[in-house]
Coordinates of C-alpha atoms in Angstrom, one line a residue:
Chain A
X29 CA -12.7 -1.7 21.0
X30 CA -16.2 -1.7 19.8
X31 CA -17.6 -0.3 16.6
X32 CA -18.1 2.8 18.5
X33 CA -14.6 3.0 19.8
X34 CA -13.2 2.1 16.5
X35 CA -14.7 5.3 15.2
X36 CA -13.1 6.9 18.2
X37 CA -14.5 10.3 17.9
X38 CA -13.3 10.9 14.4
X39 CA -10.2 13.1 14.7
X40 CA -9.1 11.4 17.9
X41 CA -8.1 8.3 16.0
X42 CA -6.3 10.3 13.4
X43 CA -4.6 12.3 16.1
X44 CA -3.5 9.0 17.8
X45 CA -1.8 8.0 14.6
X46 CA -0.1 11.3 14.1
X47 CA 1.2 11.2 17.7
X48 CA 4.9 10.9 18.0
X49 CA 5.9 7.3 18.9
X50 CA 6.7 7.0 22.5
X51 CA 10.4 6.5 22.6
X52 CA 11.7 4.6 25.6
X53 CA 14.4 6.4 27.5
X54 CA 16.1 3.0 28.1
X55 CA 16.2 1.8 24.6
X56 CA 13.7 1.5 21.7
X57 CA 14.7 -2.1 21.4
X58 CA 16.1 -1.8 17.9
X59 CA 19.6 -2.2 16.7
X60 CA 21.0 -0.5 13.6
X61 CA 20.7 -3.8 11.7
X62 CA 17.0 -4.2 12.5
X63 CA 16.4 -0.6 11.5
X64 CA 17.9 -1.2 8.1
X65 CA 15.8 -4.3 7.6
X66 CA 12.8 -2.3 8.5
X67 CA 13.5 0.3 5.9
X68 CA 14.2 -2.3 3.2
X69 CA 10.9 -4.0 4.0
X70 CA 9.0 -0.7 4.0
X71 CA 10.4 0.2 0.6
X72 CA 9.5 -3.1 -0.9
X73 CA 5.9 -2.7 0.3
X74 CA 5.9 0.8 -1.1
X75 CA 6.8 -0.7 -4.5
X76 CA 3.9 -3.2 -4.1
X77 CA 1.4 -0.3 -3.4
X78 CA 2.8 2.0 -6.1
X79 CA 3.2 -0.5 -9.0
X80 CA -0.4 -0.1 -10.2
X81 CA 0.1 3.6 -10.0
X82 CA 3.1 3.5 -12.3
X83 CA 1.2 1.3 -14.8
X84 CA -1.9 3.5 -14.9
X85 CA 0.2 6.7 -15.3
X86 CA 2.4 5.5 -18.1
X87 CA -0.3 3.7 -20.0
X88 CA -2.6 6.8 -19.9
X89 CA 0.0 8.7 -21.9
X90 CA 0.5 6.1 -24.6
X91 CA -0.6 5.9 -28.1
X92 CA -2.6 2.8 -28.9
X93 CA 0.3 1.4 -30.9
X94 CA 2.4 1.7 -27.8
X95 CA 0.3 -0.5 -25.5
X96 CA 1.6 -3.8 -27.0
X97 CA 2.5 -6.6 -24.6
X98 CA 6.2 -6.0 -25.0
X99 CA 6.1 -2.3 -24.3
X100 CA 3.6 -2.5 -21.4
X101 CA 6.0 -1.6 -18.6
X102 CA 8.2 0.8 -20.5
X103 CA 7.7 4.6 -20.7
X104 CA 5.7 5.8 -23.7
X105 CA 7.7 6.2 -26.9
X106 CA 5.7 9.3 -27.7
X107 CA 3.8 11.0 -25.0
X108 CA 0.2 11.8 -25.9
X109 CA -2.7 13.4 -24.2
X110 CA -5.1 11.7 -26.6
X111 CA -6.3 9.0 -24.1
X112 CA -7.1 11.6 -21.6
X113 CA -9.1 13.6 -24.1
X114 CA -10.9 10.5 -25.2
X115 CA -11.7 9.4 -21.7
X116 CA -12.8 13.0 -20.7
X117 CA -15.1 13.2 -23.7
X118 CA -16.9 10.1 -22.5
X119 CA -16.8 10.8 -18.8
X120 CA -17.5 14.5 -18.6
X121 CA -21.3 14.2 -18.3
X122 CA -20.9 11.4 -15.8
X123 CA -18.5 13.6 -13.7
X124 CA -21.0 16.4 -13.6
X125 CA -23.8 14.0 -12.6
X126 CA -21.7 12.5 -9.8
X127 CA -20.8 15.9 -8.4
X128 CA -24.4 16.9 -8.4
X129 CA -25.1 13.7 -6.6
X130 CA -22.3 13.3 -4.1
X131 CA -22.1 16.9 -2.8
X132 CA -25.8 17.3 -1.7
X133 CA -26.0 13.7 -0.6
X134 CA -23.1 14.2 1.7
X135 CA -24.4 17.5 3.1
X136 CA -27.9 16.3 3.8
X137 CA -26.9 13.1 5.4
X138 CA -24.4 14.9 7.6
X139 CA -26.9 17.4 8.8
X140 CA -29.4 14.7 9.7
X141 CA -26.7 12.7 11.3
X142 CA -25.5 15.6 13.4
X143 CA -29.0 16.2 14.9
X144 CA -29.5 12.5 15.5
X145 CA -26.0 12.1 17.0
X146 CA -26.6 15.0 19.4
X147 CA -29.8 13.6 20.7
X148 CA -28.4 10.1 21.1
X149 CA -25.3 11.4 22.9
X150 CA -26.5 14.2 25.0
X151 CA -30.3 14.5 25.0
X152 CA -31.2 11.0 25.9
X153 CA -34.7 9.6 26.4
X154 CA -36.1 6.3 27.5
X155 CA -35.3 3.6 25.0
X156 CA -32.5 5.6 23.4
X157 CA -30.3 2.5 23.3
X158 CA -32.9 0.6 21.4
X159 CA -33.1 3.3 18.8
X160 CA -29.4 3.4 18.7
X161 CA -29.2 -0.3 17.9
X162 CA -32.0 0.1 15.4
X163 CA -29.9 2.7 13.6
X164 CA -26.6 1.0 14.0
X165 CA -27.8 -2.2 12.3
X166 CA -28.9 -0.1 9.3
X167 CA -25.2 0.6 8.7
X168 CA -24.3 -3.0 8.0
X169 CA -27.1 -4.2 5.8
X170 CA -26.0 -5.4 2.4
X171 CA -27.7 -3.3 -0.2
X172 CA -28.6 -6.5 -2.0
X173 CA -31.2 -7.1 0.7
X174 CA -33.1 -3.9 -0.1
X175 CA -32.5 -3.0 -3.7
X176 CA -35.2 -5.1 -5.3
X177 CA -38.2 -3.6 -3.4
X178 CA -36.4 -0.2 -3.5
X179 CA -36.5 -0.1 -7.3
X180 CA -40.1 -1.2 -7.1
X181 CA -41.0 1.6 -4.7
X182 CA -39.6 4.1 -7.1
X183 CA -41.5 2.5 -9.9
X184 CA -44.7 2.7 -8.0
X185 CA -44.1 6.3 -7.2
X186 CA -43.6 6.7 -10.9
X187 CA -40.4 8.6 -10.6
X188 CA -37.7 8.3 -13.3
X189 CA -34.8 6.5 -11.9
X190 CA -31.7 8.7 -12.2
X191 CA -29.6 11.0 -10.1
X192 CA -32.5 12.4 -7.9
X193 CA -33.6 8.9 -6.8
X194 CA -30.0 7.8 -6.3
X195 CA -29.5 10.9 -4.2
X196 CA -32.4 10.2 -1.9
X197 CA -31.2 6.6 -1.6
X198 CA -27.7 7.6 -0.6
X199 CA -29.0 10.1 1.9
X200 CA -31.2 7.5 3.6
X201 CA -28.5 4.7 3.8
X202 CA -25.9 7.3 4.8
X203 CA -27.8 8.4 7.8
X204 CA -26.8 5.5 10.1
X205 CA -23.0 6.0 9.7
X206 CA -23.3 9.8 10.0
X207 CA -25.4 9.4 13.1
X208 CA -22.8 7.1 14.6
X209 CA -19.9 9.4 13.8
X210 CA -21.6 12.4 15.3
X211 CA -22.9 10.5 18.3
X212 CA -19.3 9.5 19.2
X213 CA -18.1 13.0 18.4
X214 CA -20.5 14.6 20.7
X215 CA -20.1 12.0 23.4
X216 CA -16.4 12.7 23.6
X217 CA -15.9 16.3 22.5
X218 CA -18.8 18.2 24.1
X219 CA -18.5 18.5 27.8
X220 CA -21.7 17.6 29.6
X221 CA -21.5 20.8 31.7
X222 CA -22.1 23.0 28.8
X223 CA -25.3 21.2 27.9
X224 CA -26.4 21.1 31.5
X225 CA -25.9 24.8 32.1
X226 CA -27.7 25.5 28.9
X227 CA -30.6 23.5 30.2
X228 CA -30.5 25.2 33.5
X229 CA -30.7 28.5 31.7
X230 CA -33.8 27.2 30.0
X231 CA -32.5 26.5 26.6
X232 CA -34.5 23.9 24.7
X233 CA -33.1 21.2 22.5
X234 CA -33.2 23.3 19.3
X235 CA -31.6 26.3 20.9
X236 CA -28.9 24.2 22.5
X237 CA -28.2 22.5 19.2
X238 CA -28.2 25.6 17.1
X239 CA -26.3 27.9 19.5
X240 CA -23.9 25.6 21.2
X241 CA -23.5 22.4 19.3
X242 CA -23.5 23.4 15.6
X243 CA -20.6 25.9 16.0
X244 CA -18.4 23.3 17.5
X245 CA -19.3 20.6 15.1
X246 CA -17.1 21.6 12.2
X247 CA -14.5 18.9 12.6
X248 CA -17.3 16.3 12.9
X249 CA -18.8 17.6 9.7
X250 CA -15.5 17.5 7.9
X251 CA -15.3 13.8 8.6
X252 CA -18.8 12.8 7.7
X253 CA -18.7 15.0 4.6
X254 CA -15.5 13.3 3.4
X255 CA -16.8 9.9 4.3
X256 CA -20.1 10.4 2.6
X257 CA -18.7 12.1 -0.5
X258 CA -16.2 9.3 -1.0
X259 CA -18.6 6.5 -0.5
X260 CA -21.3 8.0 -2.7
X261 CA -18.8 8.9 -5.4
X262 CA -17.4 5.4 -5.4
X263 CA -20.7 3.5 -5.1
X264 CA -21.4 1.1 -8.0
X265 CA -24.1 -1.2 -6.9
X266 CA -26.9 1.3 -6.3
X267 CA -25.8 3.2 -9.4
X268 CA -26.0 0.1 -11.5
X269 CA -29.4 -0.8 -10.1
X270 CA -31.1 2.5 -9.8
X271 CA -29.9 4.4 -12.8
X272 CA -29.3 3.8 -16.5
X273 CA -26.2 4.1 -18.5
X274 CA -27.3 7.5 -19.9
X275 CA -28.2 9.1 -16.6
X276 CA -25.9 7.3 -14.2
X277 CA -22.9 8.5 -12.1
X278 CA -19.2 8.2 -12.9
X279 CA -18.7 4.6 -11.8
X280 CA -21.1 3.5 -14.5
X281 CA -19.3 5.7 -17.0
X282 CA -16.0 4.1 -16.2
X283 CA -17.4 0.6 -16.3
X284 CA -18.8 1.4 -19.8
X285 CA -15.5 3.0 -21.0
X286 CA -13.4 0.1 -19.7
X287 CA -15.8 -2.7 -20.6
X288 CA -17.1 -3.6 -24.0
X289 CA -15.6 -5.6 -26.8
X290 CA -12.6 -3.5 -27.9
X291 CA -11.0 -2.1 -24.8
X292 CA -8.9 1.0 -25.3
X293 CA -6.4 0.4 -22.5
X294 CA -4.9 3.8 -22.5
X295 CA -8.2 5.5 -22.4
X296 CA -9.4 3.1 -19.6
X297 CA -6.4 4.0 -17.5
X298 CA -6.9 7.7 -18.1
X299 CA -10.5 7.2 -17.2
X300 CA -9.7 5.4 -14.0
X301 CA -7.5 8.4 -13.0
X302 CA -10.1 11.0 -14.0
X303 CA -12.8 9.3 -12.0
X304 CA -10.5 8.9 -9.0
X305 CA -9.4 12.5 -9.1
X306 CA -12.0 14.1 -6.8
X307 CA -11.7 11.5 -4.1
X308 CA -7.9 11.6 -4.3
X309 CA -8.0 15.3 -4.1
X310 CA -10.1 15.0 -0.9
X311 CA -7.6 12.5 0.4
X312 CA -4.6 14.7 -0.4
X313 CA -6.0 18.0 0.9
X314 CA -7.7 16.6 4.0
X315 CA -5.6 13.5 4.6
X316 CA -5.7 13.8 8.4
X317 CA -9.5 14.0 8.4
X318 CA -9.7 11.3 5.8
X319 CA -8.1 8.9 8.3
X320 CA -10.6 9.9 10.9
X321 CA -13.3 9.2 8.4
X322 CA -11.9 5.8 7.6
X323 CA -11.7 4.9 11.2
X324 CA -15.3 5.9 11.6
X325 CA -16.7 4.8 8.4
X326 CA -15.0 1.9 6.8
X327 CA -17.6 -0.2 8.6
X328 CA -20.1 0.6 5.8
X329 CA -19.0 -1.1 2.6
Chain B
X24 CA -45.1 12.9 33.6
X25 CA -45.8 16.1 31.6
X26 CA -42.4 17.4 32.7
X27 CA -40.6 14.3 31.6
X28 CA -42.2 14.5 28.2
X29 CA -41.1 18.0 27.9
X30 CA -37.5 17.0 28.6
X31 CA -37.2 14.1 26.4
X32 CA -40.0 14.8 23.9
X33 CA -38.0 17.1 21.6
X34 CA -35.1 14.6 21.4
X35 CA -37.5 11.8 20.4
X36 CA -39.1 14.1 17.9
X37 CA -35.7 14.8 16.2
X38 CA -35.1 11.1 15.8
X39 CA -38.6 10.3 14.6
X40 CA -38.0 11.0 10.8
X41 CA -34.9 8.8 10.9
X42 CA -36.7 6.0 12.7
X43 CA -39.5 6.2 10.2
X44 CA -37.2 6.4 7.2
X45 CA -35.0 3.5 8.3
X46 CA -38.1 1.6 9.5
X47 CA -39.3 1.6 5.9
X48 CA -36.2 1.7 3.8
X49 CA -34.2 -0.8 5.9
X50 CA -36.5 -3.0 7.9
X51 CA -39.6 -2.7 5.7
X52 CA -37.7 -3.4 2.5
X53 CA -35.9 -6.3 4.0
X54 CA -39.3 -7.7 4.9
X55 CA -40.5 -7.1 1.4
X56 CA -37.4 -8.8 -0.1
X57 CA -38.0 -11.8 2.2
X58 CA -41.7 -11.9 1.2
X59 CA -40.7 -11.9 -2.5
X60 CA -38.3 -14.8 -1.8
X61 CA -41.2 -16.9 -0.6
X62 CA -43.1 -16.5 -3.9
X63 CA -42.9 -18.1 -7.3
X64 CA -42.2 -14.8 -9.2
X65 CA -39.7 -16.3 -11.6
X66 CA -40.2 -14.1 -14.6
X67 CA -41.1 -10.5 -15.6
X68 CA -44.7 -11.4 -16.6
X69 CA -47.1 -9.5 -14.4
X70 CA -49.1 -12.6 -13.5
X71 CA -50.3 -12.9 -9.9
X72 CA -47.8 -14.8 -7.8
X73 CA -48.5 -17.1 -5.0
X74 CA -46.5 -18.0 -1.9
X75 CA -44.6 -21.2 -2.1
X76 CA -43.0 -21.3 1.3
X77 CA -39.3 -21.9 1.5
X78 CA -39.2 -23.7 -1.9
X79 CA -36.7 -21.1 -3.3
X80 CA -34.3 -21.7 -0.4
X81 CA -34.6 -25.4 -0.7
X82 CA -33.8 -25.1 -4.4
X83 CA -30.9 -22.7 -3.8
X84 CA -29.2 -25.0 -1.3
X85 CA -29.7 -27.9 -3.7
X86 CA -28.2 -26.1 -6.6
X87 CA -24.5 -26.5 -7.6
X88 CA -24.2 -23.0 -8.9
X89 CA -25.3 -21.4 -5.7
X90 CA -23.2 -23.7 -3.6
X91 CA -20.3 -22.9 -5.8
X92 CA -20.9 -19.2 -5.2
X93 CA -21.0 -19.7 -1.5
X94 CA -17.7 -21.7 -1.6
X95 CA -16.1 -19.0 -3.7
X96 CA -17.3 -16.4 -1.1
X97 CA -15.8 -18.4 1.7
X98 CA -12.5 -18.7 0.1
X99 CA -12.5 -15.1 -1.0
X100 CA -13.3 -14.0 2.5
X101 CA -10.5 -16.1 4.1
X102 CA -7.9 -15.0 1.5
X103 CA -9.0 -11.3 1.8
X104 CA -9.0 -11.2 5.6
X105 CA -5.8 -13.1 6.1
X106 CA -4.0 -11.1 3.4
X107 CA -5.2 -7.7 4.6
X108 CA -4.5 -8.5 8.2
X109 CA -0.9 -9.7 7.5
X110 CA -0.1 -6.7 5.4
X111 CA -1.9 -4.2 7.6
X112 CA -0.4 -5.5 10.9
X113 CA 3.0 -5.8 9.4
X114 CA 3.0 -2.2 8.1
X115 CA 1.8 -1.0 11.5
X116 CA 4.6 -2.9 13.2
X117 CA 7.2 -1.5 10.9
X118 CA 6.0 2.1 11.3
X119 CA 5.0 1.8 14.9
X120 CA 8.4 2.8 16.4
X121 CA 8.7 5.7 14.2
X122 CA 10.8 5.9 11.0
X123 CA 12.0 8.9 9.1
X124 CA 9.3 9.8 6.5
X125 CA 6.6 7.9 8.4
X126 CA 4.0 10.3 7.1
X127 CA 4.9 9.6 3.5
X128 CA 4.8 5.8 4.0
X129 CA 1.5 6.1 5.8
X130 CA -0.1 8.3 3.1
X131 CA 1.0 6.0 0.3
X132 CA -0.1 2.8 2.1
X133 CA -3.5 4.4 2.7
X134 CA -4.3 6.1 -0.6
X135 CA -5.8 3.1 -2.4
X136 CA -8.7 3.3 0.0
X137 CA -9.8 6.6 -1.7
X138 CA -10.1 4.9 -5.0
X139 CA -13.3 3.3 -6.1
X140 CA -13.4 -0.5 -6.5
X141 CA -14.4 0.0 -10.2
X142 CA -11.4 2.1 -10.9
X143 CA -9.1 -0.2 -9.0
X144 CA -10.8 -3.2 -10.8
X145 CA -10.1 -1.6 -14.2
X146 CA -6.4 -1.3 -13.3
X147 CA -6.1 -4.7 -11.6
X148 CA -8.0 -6.4 -14.4
X149 CA -5.2 -5.2 -16.7
X150 CA -2.5 -6.3 -14.2
X151 CA -4.0 -9.8 -13.7
X152 CA -4.0 -10.5 -17.5
X153 CA -3.7 -14.3 -17.7
X154 CA -1.5 -14.5 -20.9
X155 CA 1.9 -16.0 -20.2
X156 CA 5.2 -16.5 -22.0
X157 CA 5.9 -14.3 -25.0
X158 CA 2.5 -12.8 -25.0
X159 CA 2.5 -12.1 -21.3
X160 CA 0.8 -8.9 -20.2
X161 CA 0.3 -7.1 -16.9
X162 CA 2.0 -8.6 -13.9
X163 CA 3.1 -11.7 -15.8
X164 CA 5.0 -9.4 -18.2
X165 CA 6.6 -7.7 -15.2
X166 CA 7.7 -11.1 -13.8
X167 CA 9.1 -12.0 -17.2
X168 CA 11.1 -8.7 -17.3
X169 CA 12.4 -9.4 -13.8
X170 CA 13.3 -13.0 -14.7
X171 CA 10.8 -14.2 -12.1
X172 CA 9.0 -16.3 -14.7
X173 CA 8.1 -19.0 -12.1
X174 CA 5.7 -16.4 -10.7
X175 CA 3.8 -16.2 -13.9
X176 CA 0.3 -17.7 -13.6
X177 CA -3.1 -17.6 -15.1
X178 CA -4.5 -15.7 -12.1
X179 CA -8.3 -16.1 -11.9
X180 CA -8.8 -17.9 -15.2
X181 CA -7.5 -21.3 -14.4
X182 CA -6.4 -23.5 -11.5
X183 CA -8.0 -24.2 -8.2
X184 CA -10.7 -22.3 -6.3
X185 CA -8.0 -21.0 -4.0
X186 CA -5.8 -19.5 -6.8
X187 CA -8.9 -18.1 -8.5
X188 CA -10.3 -16.3 -5.5
X189 CA -6.9 -15.3 -4.1
X190 CA -6.4 -13.5 -7.4
X191 CA -9.6 -11.6 -6.8
X192 CA -8.7 -10.9 -3.2
X193 CA -5.3 -9.5 -4.2
X194 CA -6.7 -6.1 -5.4
X195 CA -8.9 -5.9 -2.3
X196 CA -5.9 -6.5 -0.1
X197 CA -4.1 -3.8 -2.0
X198 CA -7.0 -1.4 -1.3
X199 CA -7.6 -2.1 2.3
X200 CA -4.3 -3.1 4.0
X201 CA -3.6 0.6 4.6
X202 CA -6.8 0.9 6.5
X203 CA -5.9 -2.0 8.8
X204 CA -2.5 -0.4 9.2
X205 CA -4.1 2.9 10.3
X206 CA -6.3 1.0 12.8
X207 CA -3.5 -0.9 14.4
X208 CA -1.1 2.1 14.3
X209 CA -3.7 4.1 16.3
X210 CA -3.9 1.1 18.6
X211 CA -0.2 0.9 19.2
X212 CA 0.1 4.6 19.8
X213 CA -2.8 4.4 22.3
X214 CA -0.9 2.1 24.6
X215 CA 0.7 4.0 27.4
X216 CA 4.5 4.2 27.2
X217 CA 4.9 3.2 30.8
X218 CA 3.7 -0.3 29.9
X219 CA 6.6 -0.8 27.5
X220 CA 9.1 0.7 29.9
X221 CA 7.9 -1.6 32.7
X222 CA 8.2 -4.7 30.5
X223 CA 11.7 -3.6 29.3
X224 CA 12.8 -3.0 32.9
X225 CA 11.6 -6.4 33.7
X226 CA 13.9 -7.7 31.0
X227 CA 11.3 -8.7 28.5
X228 CA 12.7 -9.3 25.0
X229 CA 11.2 -7.4 22.0
X230 CA 9.3 -10.5 21.0
X231 CA 7.9 -11.1 24.5
X232 CA 7.0 -7.4 24.8
X233 CA 4.8 -7.7 21.7
X234 CA 3.5 -11.1 22.4
X235 CA 2.5 -10.7 26.0
X236 CA 2.1 -7.0 26.5
X237 CA 1.2 -5.1 23.4
X238 CA -0.8 -7.6 21.3
X239 CA -3.2 -8.5 24.1
X240 CA -4.1 -4.8 24.4
X241 CA -5.0 -4.8 20.7
X242 CA -7.3 -7.7 20.6
X243 CA -10.4 -5.5 20.6
X244 CA -9.0 -3.7 17.5
X245 CA -8.3 -7.1 15.9
X246 CA -12.0 -8.0 16.5
X247 CA -13.2 -4.8 14.9
X248 CA -10.9 -5.3 11.9
X249 CA -12.2 -8.8 11.5
X250 CA -15.9 -7.7 11.6
X251 CA -15.2 -4.9 9.2
X252 CA -13.2 -6.9 6.7
X253 CA -15.6 -9.9 6.9
X254 CA -18.6 -7.7 6.3
X255 CA -16.9 -5.9 3.3
X256 CA -15.9 -9.2 1.8
X257 CA -19.4 -10.6 1.9
X258 CA -20.8 -7.7 0.0
X259 CA -18.0 -7.5 -2.5
X260 CA -19.4 -6.9 -6.0
X261 CA -17.8 -4.1 -7.9
X262 CA -14.3 -5.5 -7.9
X263 CA -15.4 -8.8 -9.4
X264 CA -17.7 -7.0 -11.9
X265 CA -14.8 -4.9 -13.0
X266 CA -12.1 -7.5 -13.2
X267 CA -13.8 -10.6 -14.6
X268 CA -17.1 -9.2 -15.7
X269 CA -20.3 -10.4 -13.9
X270 CA -20.8 -13.5 -15.9
X271 CA -18.0 -15.8 -14.8
X272 CA -18.8 -19.0 -13.0
X273 CA -15.3 -19.3 -11.7
X274 CA -15.4 -16.0 -9.7
X275 CA -19.1 -15.9 -9.0
X276 CA -20.1 -15.0 -5.4
X277 CA -23.7 -14.7 -4.1
X278 CA -23.8 -10.9 -4.7
X279 CA -22.8 -11.4 -8.3
X280 CA -25.0 -14.5 -8.8
X281 CA -27.9 -12.4 -7.5
X282 CA -27.2 -9.8 -10.2
X283 CA -27.1 -12.5 -12.9
X284 CA -30.4 -13.9 -11.6
X285 CA -32.0 -10.5 -11.8
X286 CA -30.9 -10.1 -15.4
X287 CA -33.1 -13.1 -16.1
X288 CA -35.9 -11.4 -14.1
X289 CA -36.1 -14.3 -11.6
X290 CA -37.1 -12.0 -8.7
X291 CA -38.0 -14.7 -6.3
X292 CA -34.7 -16.4 -6.6
X293 CA -32.7 -13.2 -6.5
X294 CA -34.5 -12.2 -3.4
X295 CA -33.7 -15.6 -1.8
X296 CA -30.0 -15.0 -2.6
X297 CA -30.2 -11.6 -1.1
X298 CA -31.8 -12.9 2.1
X299 CA -29.1 -15.6 2.5
X300 CA -26.5 -12.9 2.1
X301 CA -28.2 -10.8 4.7
X302 CA -28.4 -13.7 7.1
X303 CA -24.7 -14.3 6.8
X304 CA -23.9 -10.7 7.4
X305 CA -26.4 -10.6 10.4
X306 CA -24.8 -13.6 12.0
X307 CA -21.6 -11.7 12.0
X308 CA -22.9 -8.3 12.9
X309 CA -25.8 -8.7 15.3
X310 CA -23.7 -10.0 18.2
X311 CA -21.3 -7.2 17.5
X312 CA -24.0 -4.5 17.6
X313 CA -25.5 -6.0 20.7
X314 CA -22.1 -6.0 22.4
X315 CA -21.4 -2.5 21.4
X316 CA -24.7 -1.1 22.6
X317 CA -24.4 -3.0 25.9
X318 CA -21.0 -1.7 26.5
X319 CA -22.1 1.9 25.7
X320 CA -24.9 1.5 28.3
X321 CA -22.5 0.4 30.9
X322 CA -20.3 3.4 30.5

């Protein structure tokens, strides 16, 4: 499996997971004992994954006198929403900025990626593979290798660093992954005959794309939108480097809330939950597509 | 010729903006970073700089702090990859044959992936509190409550490089094991059922079935997983920033060291660190990209 197959045409991978296991008619090779062991192990791992969740939740409802070492793992004596209110007061402007950043960044990068992907998959030209490699490598570069001159570029252009510059940045560095996802999507989902017959009928590239391709691209878009939204929302490095505390996105807000000299643990935990809420919502509502996005996109850190 | 241009011209035109953008923002800026790394721009003063060749690189590789950050990165990467693969593959194996409530297990194992490393770092920083004994907090307190006191440890704050970096890797393992599980689960489900049947008819034991029939089929997935995890680990920054703060020698990796260098406005040195980081990533990724593109062409 290559990078390209790993992304396995988005939904295809997710579908493969959701597929029912192929039970053998002879025996599935497991005894009752081994099945019991399997469930016990699974439950133990579930505990490992959920322990941090328990801690965040209970802590976020505690009064500050309740977060002593001794009481850390017990339920709150008195439940309070105060930490949530406190965290929300700090984070609210950051949340608004992150939304106004992540939504357009995801849409624009997806649109460009879709057009690129279509050309690379179905409207090939001499040297297309070279261009493909050129774009593909862009997906892997560490941001550290570009962020210094990037900041300088914005400085020379005399733009104030903030959400708009961050948005442009995320669109540009999001194009490679979106292109890859759509390229694989179109290579596997769109039958060649459709394109060919459109060509025979004299449809040009734009017509073919607009009339035939876009309408069948919805599931591709769902995946790139989820992927881009999540990675832009969760980005910290570019945010730290290209914005300031007072005009930055939500990861900066959370880092500020949870850092500093006197850490309010309850408010930090509530803040971690508040800032995770949009991506978790996407995960819960669009879980199946989220997996597809992960399969396609976790390549880009 | 005119006809050919008419067929492929529009396609090339669509890609042109992307090629120009990436040409500048990826390849051009990398060139610019490299160029800076060859200068003596070591402070914020706007004095003219001059090229000093590879002096910055020579200095970096002769510097204990940088070598320390590279060693930390190596250990972190090994701990992270091994840990994530063990958990991910194990979970996939456990779920692979189908269990009741599979969807629930899958969703729960996978959800940490949706959380930002900053948020996860805030939580894990709290869990990995180094205090022990009566004052124990976080996981140490939990171990205390469960009478598992022997598990209590100072996490990233004391001890060897291995315990330090493994403590940093733990939250990353927590976040990404689910992803590896999903990858392998898709792999297992993609293997035709006939293959298993045939092996069982031939009398292969469960162990042999996996060892000789199923796992070899998944080696391409394993390779992908390795590249993905390795490349994520090299760039890891947020988690360390959130758990230990950026200014900790013990947990410093090149990406964090670069940040600390930038705070001192030592542009040339920071650029040098960035280029070393890029070089390590490129060694990992370029063969992979080349292989991928070649395979695509053959199809």
